[in-house]
Coordinates of C-alpha atoms in Angstrom, one line a residue:
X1 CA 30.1 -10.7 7.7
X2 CA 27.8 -13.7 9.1
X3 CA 24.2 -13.5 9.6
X4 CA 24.3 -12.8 13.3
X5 CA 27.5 -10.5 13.6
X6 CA 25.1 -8.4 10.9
X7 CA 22.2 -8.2 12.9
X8 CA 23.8 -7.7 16.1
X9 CA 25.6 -4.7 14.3
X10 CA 22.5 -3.1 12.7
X11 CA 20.5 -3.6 16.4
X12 CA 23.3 -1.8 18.1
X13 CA 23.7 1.5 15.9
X14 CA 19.2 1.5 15.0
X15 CA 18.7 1.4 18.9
X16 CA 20.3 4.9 19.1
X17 CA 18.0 5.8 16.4
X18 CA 14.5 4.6 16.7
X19 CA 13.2 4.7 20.6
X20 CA 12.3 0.8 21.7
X21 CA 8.2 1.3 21.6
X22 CA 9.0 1.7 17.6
X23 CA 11.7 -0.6 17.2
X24 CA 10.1 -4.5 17.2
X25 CA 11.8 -8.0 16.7
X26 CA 10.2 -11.0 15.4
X27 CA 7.1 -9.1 14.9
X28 CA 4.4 -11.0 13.2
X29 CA 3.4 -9.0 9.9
X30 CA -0.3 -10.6 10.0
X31 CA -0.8 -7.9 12.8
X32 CA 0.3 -5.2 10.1
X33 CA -1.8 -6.1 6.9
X34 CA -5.4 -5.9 6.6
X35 CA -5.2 -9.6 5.1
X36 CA -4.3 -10.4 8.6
X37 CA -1.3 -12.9 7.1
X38 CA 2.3 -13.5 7.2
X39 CA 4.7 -14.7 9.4
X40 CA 7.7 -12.8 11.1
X41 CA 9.6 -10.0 10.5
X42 CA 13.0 -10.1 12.1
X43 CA 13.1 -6.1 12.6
X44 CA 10.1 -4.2 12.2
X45 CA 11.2 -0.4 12.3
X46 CA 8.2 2.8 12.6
X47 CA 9.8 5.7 11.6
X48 CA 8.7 9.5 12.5
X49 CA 10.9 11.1 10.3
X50 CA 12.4 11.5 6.9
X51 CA 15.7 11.8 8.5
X52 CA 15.3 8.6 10.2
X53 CA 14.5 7.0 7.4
X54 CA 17.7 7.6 5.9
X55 CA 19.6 6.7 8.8
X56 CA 17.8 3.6 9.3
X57 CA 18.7 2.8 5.5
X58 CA 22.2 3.7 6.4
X59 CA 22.6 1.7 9.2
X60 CA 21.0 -1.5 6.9
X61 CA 23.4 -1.0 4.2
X62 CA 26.6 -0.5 6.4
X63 CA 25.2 -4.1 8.1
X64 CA 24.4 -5.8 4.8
X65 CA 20.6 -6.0 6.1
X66 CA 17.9 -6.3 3.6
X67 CA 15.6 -3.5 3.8
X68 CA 11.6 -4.5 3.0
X69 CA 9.4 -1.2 2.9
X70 CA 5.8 -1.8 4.1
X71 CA 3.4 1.1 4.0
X72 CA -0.3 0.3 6.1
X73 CA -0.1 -3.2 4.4
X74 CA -3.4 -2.9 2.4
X75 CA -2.0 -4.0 -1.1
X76 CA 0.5 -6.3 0.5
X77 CA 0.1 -10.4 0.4
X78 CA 3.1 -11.7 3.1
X79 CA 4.4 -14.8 3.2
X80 CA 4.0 -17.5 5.6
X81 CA 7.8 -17.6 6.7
X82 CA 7.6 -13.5 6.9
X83 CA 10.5 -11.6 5.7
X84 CA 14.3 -11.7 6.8
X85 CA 16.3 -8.4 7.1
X86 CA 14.3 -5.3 8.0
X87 CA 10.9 -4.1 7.5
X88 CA 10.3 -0.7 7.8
X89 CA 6.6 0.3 8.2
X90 CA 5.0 3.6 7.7
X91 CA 2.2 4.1 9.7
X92 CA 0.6 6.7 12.4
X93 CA 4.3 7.4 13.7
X94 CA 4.7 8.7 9.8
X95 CA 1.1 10.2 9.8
X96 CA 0.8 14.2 9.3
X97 CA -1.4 16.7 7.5
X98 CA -0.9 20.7 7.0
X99 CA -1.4 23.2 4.0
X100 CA 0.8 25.6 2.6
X101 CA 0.2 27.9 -0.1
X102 CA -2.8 26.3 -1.0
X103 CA -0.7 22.5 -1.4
X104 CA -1.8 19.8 1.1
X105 CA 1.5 18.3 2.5
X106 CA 0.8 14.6 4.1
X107 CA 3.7 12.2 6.0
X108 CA 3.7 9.0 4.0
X109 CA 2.0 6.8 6.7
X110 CA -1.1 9.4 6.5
X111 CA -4.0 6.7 5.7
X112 CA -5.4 8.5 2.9
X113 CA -9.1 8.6 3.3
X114 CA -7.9 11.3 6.2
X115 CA -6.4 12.8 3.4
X116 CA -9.3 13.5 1.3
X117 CA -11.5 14.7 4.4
X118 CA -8.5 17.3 5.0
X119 CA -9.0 18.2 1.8
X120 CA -12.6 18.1 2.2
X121 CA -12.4 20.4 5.7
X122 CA -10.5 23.2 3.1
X123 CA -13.3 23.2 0.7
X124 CA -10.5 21.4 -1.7
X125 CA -11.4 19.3 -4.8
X126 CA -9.8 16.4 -6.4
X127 CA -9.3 13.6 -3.7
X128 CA -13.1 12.9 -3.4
X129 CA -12.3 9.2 -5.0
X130 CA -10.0 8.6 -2.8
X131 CA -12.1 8.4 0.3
X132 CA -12.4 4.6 0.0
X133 CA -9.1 3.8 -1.1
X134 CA -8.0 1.6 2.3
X135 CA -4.2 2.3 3.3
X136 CA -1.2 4.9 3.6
X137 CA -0.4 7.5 1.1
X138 CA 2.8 6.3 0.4
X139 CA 2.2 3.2 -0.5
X140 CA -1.1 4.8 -2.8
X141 CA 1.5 6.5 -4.7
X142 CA 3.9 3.7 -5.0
X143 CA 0.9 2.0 -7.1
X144 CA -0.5 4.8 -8.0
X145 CA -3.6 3.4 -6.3
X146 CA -6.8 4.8 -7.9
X147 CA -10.9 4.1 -7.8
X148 CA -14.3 5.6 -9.7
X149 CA -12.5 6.7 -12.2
X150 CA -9.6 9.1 -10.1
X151 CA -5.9 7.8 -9.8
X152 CA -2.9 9.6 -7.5
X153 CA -1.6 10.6 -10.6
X154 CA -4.0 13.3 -10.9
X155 CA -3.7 14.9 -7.8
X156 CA 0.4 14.6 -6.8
X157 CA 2.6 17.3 -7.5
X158 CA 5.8 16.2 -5.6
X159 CA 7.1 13.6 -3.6
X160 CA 9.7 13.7 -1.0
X161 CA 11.9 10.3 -0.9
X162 CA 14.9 8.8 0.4
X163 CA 17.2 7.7 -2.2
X164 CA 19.3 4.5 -2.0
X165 CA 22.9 6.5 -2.0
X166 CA 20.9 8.6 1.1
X167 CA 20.0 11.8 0.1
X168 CA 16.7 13.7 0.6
X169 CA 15.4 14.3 -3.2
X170 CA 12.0 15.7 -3.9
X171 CA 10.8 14.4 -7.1
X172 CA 8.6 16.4 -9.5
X173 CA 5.4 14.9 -10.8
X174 CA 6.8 15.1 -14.2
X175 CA 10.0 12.9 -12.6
X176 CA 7.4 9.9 -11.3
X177 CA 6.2 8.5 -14.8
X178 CA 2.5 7.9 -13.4
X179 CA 1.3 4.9 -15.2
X180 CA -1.3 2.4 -14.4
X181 CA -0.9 1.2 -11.4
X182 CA 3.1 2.4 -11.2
X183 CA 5.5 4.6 -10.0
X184 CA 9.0 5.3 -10.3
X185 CA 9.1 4.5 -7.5
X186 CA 8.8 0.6 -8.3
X187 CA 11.9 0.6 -10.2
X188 CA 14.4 3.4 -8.5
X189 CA 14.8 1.9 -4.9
X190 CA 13.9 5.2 -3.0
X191 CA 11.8 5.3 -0.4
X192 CA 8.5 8.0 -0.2
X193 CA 8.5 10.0 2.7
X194 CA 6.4 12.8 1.7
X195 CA 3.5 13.9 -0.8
X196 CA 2.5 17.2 -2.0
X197 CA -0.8 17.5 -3.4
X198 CA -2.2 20.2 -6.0
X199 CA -5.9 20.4 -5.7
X200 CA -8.7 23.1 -6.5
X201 CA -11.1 25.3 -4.7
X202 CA -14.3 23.4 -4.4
X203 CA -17.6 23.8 -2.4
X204 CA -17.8 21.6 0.2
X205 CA -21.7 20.6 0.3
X206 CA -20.3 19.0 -3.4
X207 CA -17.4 17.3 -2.1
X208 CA -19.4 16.0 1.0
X209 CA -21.7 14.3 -0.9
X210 CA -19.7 13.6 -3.6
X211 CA -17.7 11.6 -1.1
X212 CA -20.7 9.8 1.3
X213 CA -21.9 8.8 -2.9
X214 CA -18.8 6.5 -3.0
X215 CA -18.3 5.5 0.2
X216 CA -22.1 3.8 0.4
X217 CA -21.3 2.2 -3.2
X218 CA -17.7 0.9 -1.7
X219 CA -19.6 -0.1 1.3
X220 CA -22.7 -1.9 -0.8
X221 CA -20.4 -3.9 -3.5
X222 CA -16.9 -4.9 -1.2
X223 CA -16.6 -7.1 1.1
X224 CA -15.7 -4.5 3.9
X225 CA -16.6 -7.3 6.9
X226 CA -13.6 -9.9 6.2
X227 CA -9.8 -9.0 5.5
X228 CA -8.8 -8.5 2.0
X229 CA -5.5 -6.8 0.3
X230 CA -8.4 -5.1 -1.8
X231 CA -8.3 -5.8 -5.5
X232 CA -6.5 -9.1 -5.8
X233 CA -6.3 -8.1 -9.9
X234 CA -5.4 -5.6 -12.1
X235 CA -8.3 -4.5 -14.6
X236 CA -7.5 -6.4 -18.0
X237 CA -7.7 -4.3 -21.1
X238 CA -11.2 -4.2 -21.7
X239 CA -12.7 -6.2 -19.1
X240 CA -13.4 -5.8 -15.6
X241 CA -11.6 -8.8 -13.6
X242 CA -14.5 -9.1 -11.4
X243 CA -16.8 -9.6 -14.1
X244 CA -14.9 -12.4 -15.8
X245 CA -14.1 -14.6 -12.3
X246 CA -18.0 -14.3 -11.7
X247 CA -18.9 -15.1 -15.3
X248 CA -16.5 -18.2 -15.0
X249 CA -18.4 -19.3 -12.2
X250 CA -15.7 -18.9 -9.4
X251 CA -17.8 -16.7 -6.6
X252 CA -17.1 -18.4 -3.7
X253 CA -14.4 -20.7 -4.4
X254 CA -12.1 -21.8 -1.7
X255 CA -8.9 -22.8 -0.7
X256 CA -8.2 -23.6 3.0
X257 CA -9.4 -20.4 4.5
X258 CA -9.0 -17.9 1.3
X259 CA -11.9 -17.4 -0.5
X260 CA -13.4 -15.6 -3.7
X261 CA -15.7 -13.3 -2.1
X262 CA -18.9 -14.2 -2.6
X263 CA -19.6 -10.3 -2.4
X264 CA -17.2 -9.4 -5.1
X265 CA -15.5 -11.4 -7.1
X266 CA -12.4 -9.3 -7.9
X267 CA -11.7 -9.4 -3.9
X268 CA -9.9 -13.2 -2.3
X269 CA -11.2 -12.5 1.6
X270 CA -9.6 -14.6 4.3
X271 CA -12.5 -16.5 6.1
X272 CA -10.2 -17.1 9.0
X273 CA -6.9 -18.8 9.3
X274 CA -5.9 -18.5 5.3
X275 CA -2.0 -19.0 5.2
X276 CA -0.2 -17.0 2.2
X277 CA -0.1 -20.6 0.6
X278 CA -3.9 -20.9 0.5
X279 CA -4.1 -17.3 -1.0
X280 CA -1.5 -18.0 -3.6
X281 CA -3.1 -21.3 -4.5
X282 CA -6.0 -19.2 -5.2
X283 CA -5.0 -16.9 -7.0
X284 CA -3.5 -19.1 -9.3
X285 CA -6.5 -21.5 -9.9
X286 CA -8.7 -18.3 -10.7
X287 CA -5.8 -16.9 -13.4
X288 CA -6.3 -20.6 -15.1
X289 CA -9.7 -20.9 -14.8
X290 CA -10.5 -17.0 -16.1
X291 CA -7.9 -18.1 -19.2
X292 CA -8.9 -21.2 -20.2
X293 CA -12.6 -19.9 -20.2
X294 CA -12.0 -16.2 -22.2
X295 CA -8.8 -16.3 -23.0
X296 CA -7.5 -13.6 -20.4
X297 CA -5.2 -13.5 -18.6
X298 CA -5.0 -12.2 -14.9
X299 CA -2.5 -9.8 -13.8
X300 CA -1.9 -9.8 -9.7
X301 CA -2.4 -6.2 -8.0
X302 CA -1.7 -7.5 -4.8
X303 CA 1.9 -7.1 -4.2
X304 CA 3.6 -10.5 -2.8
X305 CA 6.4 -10.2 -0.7
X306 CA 8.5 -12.3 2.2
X307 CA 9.3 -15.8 2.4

């Protein structure tokens, strides 16, 4: 089937699916990640529902369309020529919060920080580290996104996903294989529609201030005022990536508009106009740089995806 007869297929049968407002073409992705880069996406889809989410993966497969999954785009580095196919993007469409037998239940596109002031609001303990943790839950799961010392792992007791062959599965915590920074989900092709959390009684004078504690350290050591993907690297075995680009004298070094922040070294901020180019550039004089001066080498957390 050629390129076009594809597309024209897939817009046809998603149309009857997702209502216009949420179905968008040639979107540019630099208005969905908080680097504020990428080029276009050819179909950007905003689902409301698990069950469109597996239509919307049905209809790509019958049409031989490529299916990209982007969550609030916090972690995410696109590409300057954006990403062919479909990108579907879980966001305040997705977004949803309610308790049940003492389990918090959140809609992937839930940003979590308004997951752990649910939590919070029901005097529940265990999310307090996630407060500054920028992004949607389903993509802090993916990565098993953590901070101060907490991880998702800790805290997740199902998740409700999509699998490739289209059914609904809900995966135990024992079935995700939690690692650093990983997921199942980075390996098995489904898509996360839906977390269930297992958290404590707490009180909630503790968790408040347990949570304004972090959110004035985040706020006094990250570069908060310029866009980021967060992290740009994964902590190396006994050192703290930060630490070492500092140490190796890299604060501030810049390539068109990307930029190690001068803030915090373990963050590349985009002064204004950085292309994916200049950030990759970056990235890549800082992992030569760090290595040729102790020996280390630097692992990417942001995830870099698109043409």
């Amino acid at each position: 089937m050629q390129k076009n007869a594809c597309y024209e297929e897939f817009f046809n049968t998603v149309k009857s699916i997702i209502s216009p407002d949420r179905l968008l073409i040639n979107e540019p992705l630099a208005r969905h990640t908080t680097f504020c880069i990428g080029g276009p996406a050819d179909y950007l889809i905003q689902p409301s529902c698990t069950e469109e989410v597996a239509a919307v993966l049905h209809a790509a497969k019958r049409s031989g369309m490529v299916l990209t999954i982007l969550g609030n785009g916090s972690n995410v580095l696109v590409r300057d020529k954006g990403i062919r196919g479909v990108v579907m993007k879980f966001d305040e469409h997705m977004s949803y919060l309610r308790c049940e037998k003492q389990a918090i239940i959140a809609g992937a596109g839930t940003v979590l920080a308004d997951v752990a002031k649910y939590a919070c609001d029901l005097e529940m303990t265990g999310l307090e580290f996630a407060i500054g943790i920028p992004g949607s839950i389903g993509g802090a799961v993916y990565m098993n996104a953590g901070a101060y010392e907490g991880e998702l792992s800790s805290v997740v007791a199902a998740v409700t996903a999509v699998c490739p062959d289209g059914r609904i599965v809900r995966f135990l915590k024992s079935d995700i294989q939690f690692s650093y920074r990983h997921s199942i989900f980075q390996e098995n092709g489904c898509i996360i529609c839906e977390i269930e959390f297992a958290l404590h009684q707490g009180n909630k004078e503790e968790i408040q201030s347990k949570m304004l504690e972090l959110t004035v350290k985040r706020e006094n050591k990250q570069p908060l005022e310029m866009p980021s993907a967060g992290s740009t690297f994964k902590r190396p075995s006994g050192y703290f990536a930060g630490t070492l680009i500092e140490q190796a004298g890299l604060k501030g070094l810049q390539i068109g508009g990307a930029q190690v922040s001068l803030k915090h070294a373990g963050f590349i901020v985009n002064t204004g106009g950085a292309t994916a180019c200049d950030v990759l550039s970056l990235i890549k004089e800082v992992q030569k740089r760090v290595y040729d001066t102790f020996g280390v080498h630097l692992q990417p957390e942001v995830r870099v995806i698109g043409e």
